[in-house]
XYZ file of C-alpha atoms in Angstrom:
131
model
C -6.244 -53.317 68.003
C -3.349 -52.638 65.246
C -2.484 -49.232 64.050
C -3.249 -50.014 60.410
C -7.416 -51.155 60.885
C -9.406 -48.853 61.542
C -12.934 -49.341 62.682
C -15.011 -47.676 59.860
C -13.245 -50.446 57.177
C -11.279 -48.234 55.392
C -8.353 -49.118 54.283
C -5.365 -46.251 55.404
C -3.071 -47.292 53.071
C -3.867 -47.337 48.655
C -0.446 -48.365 46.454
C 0.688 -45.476 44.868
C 0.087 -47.437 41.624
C -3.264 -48.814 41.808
C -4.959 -46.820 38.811
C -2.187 -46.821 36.201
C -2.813 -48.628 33.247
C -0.083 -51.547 33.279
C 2.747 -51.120 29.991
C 2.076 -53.676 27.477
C 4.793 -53.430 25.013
C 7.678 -51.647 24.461
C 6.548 -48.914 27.208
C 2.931 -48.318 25.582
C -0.523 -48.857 27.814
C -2.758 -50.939 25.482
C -4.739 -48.021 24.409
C -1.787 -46.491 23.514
C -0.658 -49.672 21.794
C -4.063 -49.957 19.654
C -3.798 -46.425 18.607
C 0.062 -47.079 17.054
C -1.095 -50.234 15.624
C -4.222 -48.624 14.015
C -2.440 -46.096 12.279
C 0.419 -48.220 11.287
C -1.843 -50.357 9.630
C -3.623 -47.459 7.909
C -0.286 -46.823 6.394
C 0.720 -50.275 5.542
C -3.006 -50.894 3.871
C -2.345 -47.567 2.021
C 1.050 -48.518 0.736
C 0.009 -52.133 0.140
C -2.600 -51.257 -2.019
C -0.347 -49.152 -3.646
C 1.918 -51.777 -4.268
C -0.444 -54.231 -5.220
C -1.462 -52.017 -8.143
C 1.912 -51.382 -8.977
C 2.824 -55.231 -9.016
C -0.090 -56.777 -9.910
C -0.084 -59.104 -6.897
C -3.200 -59.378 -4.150
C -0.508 -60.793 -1.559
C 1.262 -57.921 -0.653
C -1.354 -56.240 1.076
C -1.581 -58.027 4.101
C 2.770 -58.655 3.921
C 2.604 -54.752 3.865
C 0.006 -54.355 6.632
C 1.621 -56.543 8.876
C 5.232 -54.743 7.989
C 3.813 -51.558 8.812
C 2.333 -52.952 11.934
C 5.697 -54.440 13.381
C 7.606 -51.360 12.337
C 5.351 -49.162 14.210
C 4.771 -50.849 17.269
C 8.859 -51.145 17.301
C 9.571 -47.032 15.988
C 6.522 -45.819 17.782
C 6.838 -47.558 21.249
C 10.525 -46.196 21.466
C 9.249 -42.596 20.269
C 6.503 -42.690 22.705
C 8.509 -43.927 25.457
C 11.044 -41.117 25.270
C 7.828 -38.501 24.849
C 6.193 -39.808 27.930
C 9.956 -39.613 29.906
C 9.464 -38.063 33.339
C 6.148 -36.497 32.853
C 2.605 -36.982 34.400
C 0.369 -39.926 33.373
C -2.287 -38.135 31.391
C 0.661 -35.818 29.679
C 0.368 -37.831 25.974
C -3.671 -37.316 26.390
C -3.477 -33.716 27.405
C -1.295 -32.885 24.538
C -3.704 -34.488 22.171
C -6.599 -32.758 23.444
C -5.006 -29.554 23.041
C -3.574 -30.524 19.706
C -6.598 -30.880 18.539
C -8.264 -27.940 20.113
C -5.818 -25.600 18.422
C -5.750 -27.431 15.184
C -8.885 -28.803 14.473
C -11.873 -26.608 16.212
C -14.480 -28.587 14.733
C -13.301 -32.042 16.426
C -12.929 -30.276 19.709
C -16.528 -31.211 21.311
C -15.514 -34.944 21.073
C -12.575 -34.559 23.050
C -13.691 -31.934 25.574
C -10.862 -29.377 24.142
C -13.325 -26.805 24.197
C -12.689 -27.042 28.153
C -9.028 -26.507 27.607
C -7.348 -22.845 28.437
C -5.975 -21.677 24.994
C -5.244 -18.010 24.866
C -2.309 -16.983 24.687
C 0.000 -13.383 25.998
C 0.738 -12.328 29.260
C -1.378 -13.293 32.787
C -2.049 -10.820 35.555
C -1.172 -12.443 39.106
C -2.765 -9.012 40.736
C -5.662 -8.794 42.703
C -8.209 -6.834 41.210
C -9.961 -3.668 42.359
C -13.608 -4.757 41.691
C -15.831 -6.701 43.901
């Protein structure tokens, strides 16, 4: 019998990698990459609405939206890829949630930031006299 099969089918070796989500573009997972296209094209409907008015043209909107889309997969993939630099998978989501548990309470149940430590001053690392 070989050293790496074991009797009870397990399996004594698992990749390192094997429950990452894979990078899509530009260094950003694809929910990552939905979220940065999402609000980039928030922005670009904004602004090409804005400009539509302004112009008096219907055909800018979706030139704008899909601007605004390009640009901020390009600018945001590079700024997320230098956030996420040598830190843990789940840093980007963890900083969210506690974003948003700091910032806005109310929004805080949806994300589970009420499950977050947030106080802040100094910690004791004493035992305590009570029992």
């Amino acid at each position: 019998m070989t050293d790496d099969i074991r009797t009870d089918a397990t399996v004594l070796f698992l990749p390192h990698r094997l429950n990452r989500h894979p990078v899509v573009v530009r260094g950003l997972t694809a929910n990552e990459l939905w979220v940065c296209a999402g609000l980039s094209g928030l922005l670009g409907l904004a602004s090409g609405v804005a400009l539509a008015v302004m112009l008096a043209t219907i055909a800018i909107v979706p030139t704008a939206i899909l601007l605004a889309v390009s640009a901020g997969i390009f600018i945001g993939g590079g700024a997320l890829r230098r956030l996420k630099r040598g830190r843990p998978e789940t840093w980007l989501y963890r900083q969210l949630q506690w974003w948003i548990a700091l910032n806005l309470p109310p929004l805080a149940t949806f994300t589970d930031g009420h499950q977050l430590v947030t106080r802040c001053g100094y910690w004791s690392t004493r035992r305590s006299t009570a029992s």
